[in-house]
Amino acid sequence: MQFIDLAAQYQNLKERINNRIQVVLDHGKYIMGPEVQELEERLADYVGVKHVVSCANGTDALQLTMMVLGIKEGDAVFCPTFTFFASAEVIAFAKATPIFVDVEEKTFNICPKNLEKQIKQLISDGKLIPKAIIAVDLFGLPANYPKIKRIADKYQLKIIEDAAQGFGGEIKGRRAGSFADIATTSFFPAKPLGCYGDGGAVFTNNDEYAELLRSLRVHGKGQDKYDNIHIGVNSRLDTIQAAILLEKLAIFPQELEARNEAAAKYSSLLQSHVITPSVPEGYMSSWAQYTVVVNRRDELVAKLKEKGIPAVVYYEKCMHQQTAFSELVHKEGDFPVAESLAKQVLSLPMHPYLTLKNIGNIIDVVKSTS
Ligand SMILES: *Cc1c(COP(=O)(O)O)cnc(C)c1O
C-alpha cells in the first residue's frame, strides 16, 4: 500500500498528461511558456482571487511574500509552532524573528487566543516590531481566518496564508488561498495539487503585490529581464510542470471529493478507537493528511508496518524544538498543546485512489492496538 499513490493518479491521467507534455516539447518554450499563464488564470478562477503568480516551490512562494511585505531585521512575524519547517524558516531567512504560537488541540491550527497573548507580550517587551502572521492550513484544514483577521486588524498586522497543504480547503464556500492579504501554495508531488517536481504559487487580490511578485521572481526585472529595478530571485514554475498541473487541476474537484469520502469512511470507523480529525462547522479540508491522535504510537506504527501499511509522523518536532531555532530559547512546556500533539499524532495513508479495502485493512490494525 502507498502512503500517497501518485502512480495510481498517473495511470488515471496518463494519456492527458503525456499529450500535454508533448505539446510543450513541440513548442519548446520551456521557461514561462503559454501553459504557465494559462495555469495562473485557471488557478485564479478556482481559488477566487484576482492574481496568481507561480514560482519554483512553496518555500520560495513564502519567501516572496516576506520580500513583498518588506519584512526585515527587527520585525516579528507570528507563526504556529506545529507546522512544516518552511513556514518559520522564511521568517528567519528574511532576518526577522519568528514568534511561535501554540495550536488548537482539535484543529491542529494556530490558536487565536494564544496568538493574541503572544502579540500583547511582544508589544509590552518593546524590542521587536510586530508585522505579520503566517497562518498555516495544516493537513488541509483552513485556519480560523475570521478570528485571525479580527486580531490582525486590531494590531494592524498583515496575514499570510500558507496553503501548501490547504489548497482545495474551504470556509463557508470560500476557497483556501483567498483568506489573507497574500497566500501561498506548493505543488510538491505529495501535496493535494502536486506536479512532477517542484512548484509553487502566490495568491493575492492586491495589484501592487502582484506586480512586485512578477518582477521579484525574475531577478527584480523592470521592462525586460536585463533591466533590473529590484533585488529579486530566480523562481519560476517550469512550463512542463504547468502543463502537468493543468491536467491535474481539471480533475482536482473529483479527487477532492474522493479524499473527503475516504476521510469520512476513516472517521466513521475509527472514532471510537482513536481521536479522529475534527472539521469545524462550515469548513472543508482538502485532506493533505488524515491525522489521528493515539496513545501508543510506536506500537501502532510497528503493527501497521508489519502489514505493509505506511504511516508517518507529521510532525515529531515543533518549531521551538528545532536546533536551528535554539537561539530563540524556548523551554519544554512553552507550547503545551503542540508539544503533546507532536508525541501523539500519526498520519495514515490518504489519497484519492484509496480503496475501501485499503481503509478496511488499516482500520483492522488500528482497532487491534487500541
Ligand atoms: C510543503 C510545505 C511548504 C513548502 O513547500 P515546498 O514546495 O516543499 O517548498 C511550506 N509550508 C507547508 C505547511 C508545507 O507543507
Tab-separated table of C-alpha atoms and ligand atoms in Angstrom, residues 56-60 62 83-84 86-87 136-138 162 164-165 184-188 191 198-200 315, ligand 1:
chain	number	residue	atom	x	y	z
A	56	ALA	CA	9.580	27.440	-8.224
A	57	ASN	CA	8.287	25.922	-4.958
A	58	GLY	CA	6.176	26.594	-1.872
A	59	THR	CA	9.110	27.807	0.193
A	60	ASP	CA	10.038	30.398	-2.447
A	62	LEU	CA	6.558	32.168	1.220
A	83	THR	CA	3.971	23.108	11.143
A	84	PHE	CA	6.474	22.205	8.431
A	86	ALA	CA	9.461	26.211	5.792
A	87	SER	CA	6.619	28.250	7.395
A	136	VAL	CA	-0.937	27.569	8.133
A	137	ASP	CA	-3.763	25.374	6.786
A	138	LEU	CA	-2.314	22.275	8.411
A	162	ASP	CA	0.413	29.175	3.988
A	164	ALA	CA	0.806	24.496	0.869
A	165	GLN	CA	-1.357	21.744	2.353
A	184	THR	CA	0.936	30.694	-0.949
A	185	THR	CA	0.786	27.081	-2.025
A	186	SER	CA	3.166	24.295	-3.017
A	187	PHE	CA	2.913	21.872	-5.929
A	188	PHE	CA	5.395	19.411	-4.382
A	191	LYS	CA	0.568	17.978	-1.804
A	198	ASP	CA	8.922	21.349	-7.515
A	199	GLY	CA	6.429	24.158	-7.995
A	200	GLY	CA	4.557	26.832	-6.060
A	315	TYR	CA	5.445	16.401	12.956
B	1	LIG	C1	5.339	21.650	1.782
B	1	LIG	C2	5.146	22.838	2.624
B	1	LIG	C3	5.842	24.043	2.383
B	1	LIG	C4	6.940	24.162	1.387
B	1	LIG	O1	6.661	23.796	0.088
B	1	LIG	P1	7.840	23.319	-0.899
B	1	LIG	O2	7.205	23.334	-2.239
B	1	LIG	O3	8.262	21.958	-0.469
B	1	LIG	O4	8.946	24.304	-0.790
B	1	LIG	C5	5.532	25.142	3.174
B	1	LIG	N1	4.631	25.075	4.161
B	1	LIG	C6	3.971	23.935	4.445
B	1	LIG	C7	2.962	23.939	5.543
B	1	LIG	C8	4.208	22.779	3.699
B	1	LIG	O5	3.550	21.653	3.990
